[in-house]
Short mmCIF file of C-alpha atoms in Angstrom, two decimals:
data_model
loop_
_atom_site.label_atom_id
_atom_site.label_comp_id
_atom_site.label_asym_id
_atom_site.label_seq_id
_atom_site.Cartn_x
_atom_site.Cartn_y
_atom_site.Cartn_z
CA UNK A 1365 7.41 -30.29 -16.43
CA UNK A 1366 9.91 -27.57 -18.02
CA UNK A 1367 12.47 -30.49 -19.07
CA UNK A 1368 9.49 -32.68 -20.60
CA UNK A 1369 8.16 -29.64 -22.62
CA UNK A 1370 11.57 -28.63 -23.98
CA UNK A 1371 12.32 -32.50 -24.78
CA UNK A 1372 9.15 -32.85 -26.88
CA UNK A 1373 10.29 -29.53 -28.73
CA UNK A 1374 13.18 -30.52 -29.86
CA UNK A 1375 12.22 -33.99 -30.77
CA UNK A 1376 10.10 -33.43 -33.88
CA UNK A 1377 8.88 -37.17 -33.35
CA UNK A 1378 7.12 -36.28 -29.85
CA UNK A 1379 5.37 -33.02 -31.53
CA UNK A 1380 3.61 -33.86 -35.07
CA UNK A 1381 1.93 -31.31 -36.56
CA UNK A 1382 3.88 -28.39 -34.62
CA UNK A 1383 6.44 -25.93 -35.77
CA UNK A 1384 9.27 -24.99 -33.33
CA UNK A 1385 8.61 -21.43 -33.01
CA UNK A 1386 4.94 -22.31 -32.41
CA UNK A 1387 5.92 -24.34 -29.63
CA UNK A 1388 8.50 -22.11 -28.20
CA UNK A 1389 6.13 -19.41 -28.21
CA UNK A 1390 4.11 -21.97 -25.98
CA UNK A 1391 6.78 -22.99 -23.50
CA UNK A 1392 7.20 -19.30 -23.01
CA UNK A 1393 3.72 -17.82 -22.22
CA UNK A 1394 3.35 -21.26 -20.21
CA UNK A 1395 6.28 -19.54 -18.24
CA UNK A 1396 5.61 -16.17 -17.87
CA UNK A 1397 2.27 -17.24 -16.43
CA UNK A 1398 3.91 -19.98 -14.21
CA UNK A 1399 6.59 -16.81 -12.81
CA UNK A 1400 3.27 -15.08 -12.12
CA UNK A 1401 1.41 -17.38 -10.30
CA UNK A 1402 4.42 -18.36 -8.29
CA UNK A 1403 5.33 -14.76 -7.71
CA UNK A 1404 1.72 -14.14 -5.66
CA UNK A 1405 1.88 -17.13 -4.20
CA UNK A 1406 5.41 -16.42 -1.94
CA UNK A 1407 3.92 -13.06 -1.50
CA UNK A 1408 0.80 -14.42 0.48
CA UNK A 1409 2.91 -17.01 1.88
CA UNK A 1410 4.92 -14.19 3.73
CA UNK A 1411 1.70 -12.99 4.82
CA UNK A 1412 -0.05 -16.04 6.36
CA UNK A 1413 3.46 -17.57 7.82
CA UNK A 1414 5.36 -14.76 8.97
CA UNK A 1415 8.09 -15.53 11.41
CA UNK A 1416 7.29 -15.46 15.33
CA UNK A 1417 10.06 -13.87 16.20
CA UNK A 1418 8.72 -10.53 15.21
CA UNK A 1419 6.81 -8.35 17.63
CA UNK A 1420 4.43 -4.71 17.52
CA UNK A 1421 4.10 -1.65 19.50
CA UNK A 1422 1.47 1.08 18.82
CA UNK A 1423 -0.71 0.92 15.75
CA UNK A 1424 -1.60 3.89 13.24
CA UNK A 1425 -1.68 3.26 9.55
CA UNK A 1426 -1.04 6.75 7.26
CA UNK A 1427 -3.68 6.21 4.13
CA UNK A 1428 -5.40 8.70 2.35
CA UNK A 1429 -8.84 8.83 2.38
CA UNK A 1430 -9.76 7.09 -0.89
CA UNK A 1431 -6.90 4.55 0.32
CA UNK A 1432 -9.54 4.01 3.47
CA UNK A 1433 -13.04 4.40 1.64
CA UNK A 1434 -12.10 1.72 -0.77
CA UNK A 1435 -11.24 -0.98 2.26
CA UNK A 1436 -8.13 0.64 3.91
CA UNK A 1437 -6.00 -0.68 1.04
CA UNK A 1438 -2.67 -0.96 2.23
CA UNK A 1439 -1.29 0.55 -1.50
CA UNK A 1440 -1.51 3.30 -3.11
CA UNK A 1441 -3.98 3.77 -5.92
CA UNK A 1442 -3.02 7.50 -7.15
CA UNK A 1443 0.72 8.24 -7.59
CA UNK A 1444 -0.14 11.73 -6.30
CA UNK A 1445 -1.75 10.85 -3.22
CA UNK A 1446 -1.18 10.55 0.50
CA UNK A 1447 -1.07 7.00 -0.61
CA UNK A 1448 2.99 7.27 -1.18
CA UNK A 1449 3.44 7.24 3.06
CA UNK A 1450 2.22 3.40 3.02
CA UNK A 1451 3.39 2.51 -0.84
CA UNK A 1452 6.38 4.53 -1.92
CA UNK A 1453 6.67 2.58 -5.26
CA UNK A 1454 3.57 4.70 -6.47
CA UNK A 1455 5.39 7.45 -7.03
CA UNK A 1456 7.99 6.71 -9.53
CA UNK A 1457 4.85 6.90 -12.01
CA UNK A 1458 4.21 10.37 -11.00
CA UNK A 1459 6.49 12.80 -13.37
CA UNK A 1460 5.02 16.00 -11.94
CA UNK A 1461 5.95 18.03 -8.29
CA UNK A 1462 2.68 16.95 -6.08
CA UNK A 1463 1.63 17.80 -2.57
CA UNK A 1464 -1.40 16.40 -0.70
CA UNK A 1465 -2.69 16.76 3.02
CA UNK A 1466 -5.29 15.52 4.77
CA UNK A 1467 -7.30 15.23 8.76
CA UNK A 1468 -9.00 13.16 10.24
CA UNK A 1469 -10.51 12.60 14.00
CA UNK A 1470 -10.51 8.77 14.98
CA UNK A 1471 -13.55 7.75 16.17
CA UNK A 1472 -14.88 10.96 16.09
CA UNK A 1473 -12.86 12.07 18.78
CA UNK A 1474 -11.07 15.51 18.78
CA UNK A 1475 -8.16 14.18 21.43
CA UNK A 1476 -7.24 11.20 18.37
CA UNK A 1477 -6.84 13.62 15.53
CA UNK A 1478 -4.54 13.08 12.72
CA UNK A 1479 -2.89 15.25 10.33
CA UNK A 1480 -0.81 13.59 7.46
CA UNK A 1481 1.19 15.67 4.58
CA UNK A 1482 3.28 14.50 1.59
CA UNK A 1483 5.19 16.16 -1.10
CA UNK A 1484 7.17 13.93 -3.94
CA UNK A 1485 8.02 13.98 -7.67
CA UNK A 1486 10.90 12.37 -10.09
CA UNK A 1487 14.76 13.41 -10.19
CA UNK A 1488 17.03 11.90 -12.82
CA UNK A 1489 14.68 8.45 -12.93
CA UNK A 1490 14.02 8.52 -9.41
CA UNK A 1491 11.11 8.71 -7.28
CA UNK A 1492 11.29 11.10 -3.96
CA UNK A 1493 9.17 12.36 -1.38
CA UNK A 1494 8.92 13.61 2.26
CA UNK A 1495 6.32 12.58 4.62
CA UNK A 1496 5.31 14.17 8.05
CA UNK A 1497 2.36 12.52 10.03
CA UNK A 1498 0.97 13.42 13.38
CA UNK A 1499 -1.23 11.89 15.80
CA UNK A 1500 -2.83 12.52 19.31
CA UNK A 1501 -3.62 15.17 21.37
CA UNK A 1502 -1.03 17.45 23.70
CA UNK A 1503 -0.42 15.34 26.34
CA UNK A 1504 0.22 12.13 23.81
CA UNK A 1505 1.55 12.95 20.26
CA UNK A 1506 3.12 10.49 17.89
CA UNK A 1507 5.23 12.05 14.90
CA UNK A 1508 6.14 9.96 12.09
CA UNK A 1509 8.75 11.77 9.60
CA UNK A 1510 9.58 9.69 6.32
CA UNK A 1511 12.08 10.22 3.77
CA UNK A 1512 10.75 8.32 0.95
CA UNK A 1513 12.90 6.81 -2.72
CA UNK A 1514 11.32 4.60 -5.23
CA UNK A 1515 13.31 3.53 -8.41
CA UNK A 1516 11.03 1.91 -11.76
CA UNK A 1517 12.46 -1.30 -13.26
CA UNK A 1518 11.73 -1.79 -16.87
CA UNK A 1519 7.86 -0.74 -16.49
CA UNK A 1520 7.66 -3.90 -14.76
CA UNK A 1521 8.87 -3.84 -11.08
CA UNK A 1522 8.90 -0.91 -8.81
CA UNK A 1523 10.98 -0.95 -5.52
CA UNK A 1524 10.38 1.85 -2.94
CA UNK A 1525 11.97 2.14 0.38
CA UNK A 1526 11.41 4.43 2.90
CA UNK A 1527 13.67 5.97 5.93
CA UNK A 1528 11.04 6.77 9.36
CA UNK A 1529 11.84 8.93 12.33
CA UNK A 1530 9.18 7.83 14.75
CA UNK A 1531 8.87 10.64 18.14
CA UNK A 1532 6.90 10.07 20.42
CA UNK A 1533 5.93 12.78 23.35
CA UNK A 1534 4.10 12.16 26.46
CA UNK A 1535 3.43 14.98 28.47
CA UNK A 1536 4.90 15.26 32.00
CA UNK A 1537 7.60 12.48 30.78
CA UNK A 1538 9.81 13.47 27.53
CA UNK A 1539 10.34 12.18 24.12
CA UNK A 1540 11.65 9.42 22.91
CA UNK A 1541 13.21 8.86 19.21
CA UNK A 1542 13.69 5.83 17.12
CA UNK A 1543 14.57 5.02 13.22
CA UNK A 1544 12.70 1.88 11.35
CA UNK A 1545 11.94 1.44 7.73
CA UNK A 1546 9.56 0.49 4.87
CA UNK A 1547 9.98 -2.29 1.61
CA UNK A 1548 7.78 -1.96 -0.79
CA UNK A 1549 7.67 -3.95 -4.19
CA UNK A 1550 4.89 -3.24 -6.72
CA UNK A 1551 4.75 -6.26 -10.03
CA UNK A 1552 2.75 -5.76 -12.77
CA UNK A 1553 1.34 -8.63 -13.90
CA UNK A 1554 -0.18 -7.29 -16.59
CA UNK A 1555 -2.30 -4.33 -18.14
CA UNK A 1556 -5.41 -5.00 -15.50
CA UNK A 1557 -3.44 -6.57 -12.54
CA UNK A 1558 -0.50 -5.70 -10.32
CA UNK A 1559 0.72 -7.23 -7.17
CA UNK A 1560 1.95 -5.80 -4.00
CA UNK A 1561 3.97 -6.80 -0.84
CA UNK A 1562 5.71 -4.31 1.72
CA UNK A 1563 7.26 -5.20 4.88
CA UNK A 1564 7.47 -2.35 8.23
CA UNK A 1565 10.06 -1.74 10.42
CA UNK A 1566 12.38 -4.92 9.30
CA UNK A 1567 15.08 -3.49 11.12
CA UNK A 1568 13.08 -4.07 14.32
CA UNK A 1569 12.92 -0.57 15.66
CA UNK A 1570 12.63 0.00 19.36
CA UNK A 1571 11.61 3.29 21.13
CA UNK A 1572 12.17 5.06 24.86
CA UNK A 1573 13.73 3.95 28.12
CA UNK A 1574 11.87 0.66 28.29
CA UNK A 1575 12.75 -0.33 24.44
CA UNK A 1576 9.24 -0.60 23.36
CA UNK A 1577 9.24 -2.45 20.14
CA UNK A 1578 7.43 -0.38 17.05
CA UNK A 1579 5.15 -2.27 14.62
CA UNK A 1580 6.17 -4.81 12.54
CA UNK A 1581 3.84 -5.32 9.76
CA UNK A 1582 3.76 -7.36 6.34
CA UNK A 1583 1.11 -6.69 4.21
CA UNK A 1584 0.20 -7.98 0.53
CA UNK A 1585 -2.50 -7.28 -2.20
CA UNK A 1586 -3.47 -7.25 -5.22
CA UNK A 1587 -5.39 -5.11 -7.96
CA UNK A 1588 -7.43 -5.66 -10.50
CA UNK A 1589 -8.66 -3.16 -12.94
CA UNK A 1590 -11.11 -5.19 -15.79
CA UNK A 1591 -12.32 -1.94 -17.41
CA UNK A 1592 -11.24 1.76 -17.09
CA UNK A 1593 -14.59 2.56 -14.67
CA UNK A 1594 -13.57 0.03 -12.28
CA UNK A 1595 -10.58 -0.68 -9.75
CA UNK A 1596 -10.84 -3.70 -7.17
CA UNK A 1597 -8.33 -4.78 -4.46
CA UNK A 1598 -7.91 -7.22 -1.93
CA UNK A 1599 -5.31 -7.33 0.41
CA UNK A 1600 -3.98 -9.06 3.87
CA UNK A 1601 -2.12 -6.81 6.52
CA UNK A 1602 -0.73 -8.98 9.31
CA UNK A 1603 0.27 -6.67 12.39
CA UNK A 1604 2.28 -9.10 14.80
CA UNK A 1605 -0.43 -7.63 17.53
CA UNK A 1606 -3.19 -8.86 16.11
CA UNK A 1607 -4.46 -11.57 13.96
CA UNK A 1608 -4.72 -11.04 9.74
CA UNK A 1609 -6.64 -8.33 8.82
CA UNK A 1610 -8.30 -9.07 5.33
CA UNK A 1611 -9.62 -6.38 3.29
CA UNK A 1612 -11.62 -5.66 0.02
CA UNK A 1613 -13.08 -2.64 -1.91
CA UNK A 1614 -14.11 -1.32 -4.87
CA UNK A 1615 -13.33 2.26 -6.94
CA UNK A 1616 -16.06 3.01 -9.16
CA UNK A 1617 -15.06 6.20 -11.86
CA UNK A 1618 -18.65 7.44 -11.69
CA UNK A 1619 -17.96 10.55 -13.76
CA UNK A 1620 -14.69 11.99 -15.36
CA UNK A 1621 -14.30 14.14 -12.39
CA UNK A 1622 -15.71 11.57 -9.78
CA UNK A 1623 -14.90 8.58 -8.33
CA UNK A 1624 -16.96 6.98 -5.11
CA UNK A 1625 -15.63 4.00 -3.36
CA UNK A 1626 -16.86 1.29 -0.76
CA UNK A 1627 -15.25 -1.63 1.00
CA UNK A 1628 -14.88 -3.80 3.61
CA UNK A 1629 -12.56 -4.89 6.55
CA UNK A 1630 -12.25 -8.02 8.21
CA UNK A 1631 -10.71 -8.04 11.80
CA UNK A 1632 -11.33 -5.59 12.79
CA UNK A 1633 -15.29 -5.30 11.43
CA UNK A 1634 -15.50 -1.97 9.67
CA UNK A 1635 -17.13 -0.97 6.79
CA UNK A 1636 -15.87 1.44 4.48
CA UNK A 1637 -17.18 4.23 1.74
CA UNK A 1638 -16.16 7.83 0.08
CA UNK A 1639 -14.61 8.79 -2.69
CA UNK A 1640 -12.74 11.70 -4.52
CA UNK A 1641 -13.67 14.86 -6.66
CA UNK A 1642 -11.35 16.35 -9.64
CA UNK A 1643 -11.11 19.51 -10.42
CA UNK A 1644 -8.21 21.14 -12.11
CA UNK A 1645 -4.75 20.73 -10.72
CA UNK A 1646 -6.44 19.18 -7.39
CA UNK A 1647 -8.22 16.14 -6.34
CA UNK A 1648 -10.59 16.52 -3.11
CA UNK A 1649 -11.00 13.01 -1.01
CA UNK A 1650 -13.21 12.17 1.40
CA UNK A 1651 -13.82 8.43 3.54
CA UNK A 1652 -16.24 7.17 6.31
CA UNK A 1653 -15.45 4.26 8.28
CA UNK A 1654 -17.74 2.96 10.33
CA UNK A 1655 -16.87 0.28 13.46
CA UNK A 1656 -19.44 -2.07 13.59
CA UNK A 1657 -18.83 -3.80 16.93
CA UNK A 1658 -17.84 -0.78 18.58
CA UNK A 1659 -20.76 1.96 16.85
CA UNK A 1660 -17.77 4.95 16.22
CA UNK A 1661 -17.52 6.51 13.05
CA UNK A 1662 -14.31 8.22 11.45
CA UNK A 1663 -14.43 10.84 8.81
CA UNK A 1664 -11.74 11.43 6.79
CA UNK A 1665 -11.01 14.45 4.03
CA UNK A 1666 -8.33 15.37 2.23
CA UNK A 1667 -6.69 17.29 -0.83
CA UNK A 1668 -4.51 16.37 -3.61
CA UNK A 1669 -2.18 19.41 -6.01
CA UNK A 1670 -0.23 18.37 -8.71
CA UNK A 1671 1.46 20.54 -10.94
CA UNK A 1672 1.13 20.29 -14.60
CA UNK A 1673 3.70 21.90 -16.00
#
């Protein structure tokens, strides 16, 4: 199709009426938008045909809470967010020193609590943060430690990657360590629309005596802003454990200083809402996620600081 089109431009007999830098301007917007389409399409390819050979261990994702009210989006939405744990790219747009925190009890249950904390900004072009997350009770406690680097390609492509320390601790039996990773690659399509893809623990991580294998995970989405009020995703997350998990949402800005969110996930059945409160320097979130085949409910809250110089 490319050799036809650039065979009728420069035969002037196959093109009357056109000018050539008319239709060279044509051949190249017919391009871009053919890199573009192409571009998503591997990325959900990766997604729905992942290879077999890859295997999981225990499951906990780190979002924020606006990450979970609007559909457990596996990206981050906020550059200074929580969101930077599962999406390091978003922080090479972030030029100021942030820190953000947040809790929540899964299920409702105090012995499945999680804390998560993050602090990043920029040095010399780079993006950099530190991660800790924690989850259980003491007789069972996962720690997940992150050392996070994102660099910004020509305001078009951002690459983050992301060193883990995984510990785990079970009472009675020791502690085990392992290392794994994170790829994350964030396109911008365009002023309303980026793309996303990020791939867990490629390095095939494996932790304690019996070589339990941690999580491998791809996930891919996409989002679409149409107006400045309005920010919709939808993304895939396939966990080798379990089959695709499909997720939407919506962020609605409902006033300068709020935003309230809603969503939904498919496999497992949850529905999502929440939002997030600005005041200041600081951002307060909050999510509810409610199981629908199992009747638990998870709150979520958290807070944002960035300084403004």
């Amino acid at each position: 199709m490319v050799r036809k089109e650039i065979a009728r431009i420069s035969n002037p007999l196959l093109r009357p009426g056109y000018s050539g830098a008319h239709s060279f301007k044509d051949l190249m917007a017919k391009y871009r938008l053919t890199c573009h389409v192409t571009y998503a399409i591997l990325i959900y390819c990766m997604v729905f045909f992942y290879p077999k050979q890859l295997y999981g261990a225990f499951e906990s994702e780190s979002l924020s809470p606006l990450q979970n009210a609007a559909g457990s989006i596996p990206f981050s939405i906020h550059p200074n967010s929580l969101g930077v744990l599962s999406d390091p790219t978003i922080i090479s747009v972030n030029r100021s020193l942030f820190g953000a925190g947040s809790l929540n009890r899964k299920f409702g249950l105090k012995s499945l609590t999680e804390s998560l904390f993050v602090v990043g900004g920029n040095f010399q072009d780079f993006g950099v943060g530190l991660g800790v997350s924690r989850f259980g009770n003491p007789n069972y406690q996962e720690t997940l430690v992150s050392i996070l680097g994102t660099k910004n390609y020509k305001e078009l492509v951002q690459l983050g990657i992301s060193l883990n320390m995984y510990q785990l601790r079970i009472s009675n039996y020791g502690q085990a360590w392992a290392i794994g990773s994170r790829i994350s690659i964030r396109y911008t399509m365009g002023a309303k629309v980026e793309t996303m893809m990020s791939y867990l623990n490629a390095n095939r991580p494996v932790i304690g005596q019996s070589k339990e294998k941690l999580p491998q995970v791809i996930s891919a989405g996409i989002l679409v802003r149409p107006n400045e009020k309005i920010t919709g995703q939808a993304s895939l997350v396939q966990d080798t454990e379990f089959p695709i998990s499909v997720r939407f949402g919506m962020i609605y800005k409902l006033l300068d200083q709020m935003d309230i969110a809603i969503g939904k996930i498919q496999q497992p059945n949850i529905f999502t809402t929440g939002g997030c409160i600005n005041w200041k320097n600081f951002r307060i979130e909050f999510s509810y996620l409610f199981y629908a085949d199992l009747g638990f409910i998870t709150y979520q809250t958290g807070i944002n600081y960035t300084h403004i110089p």
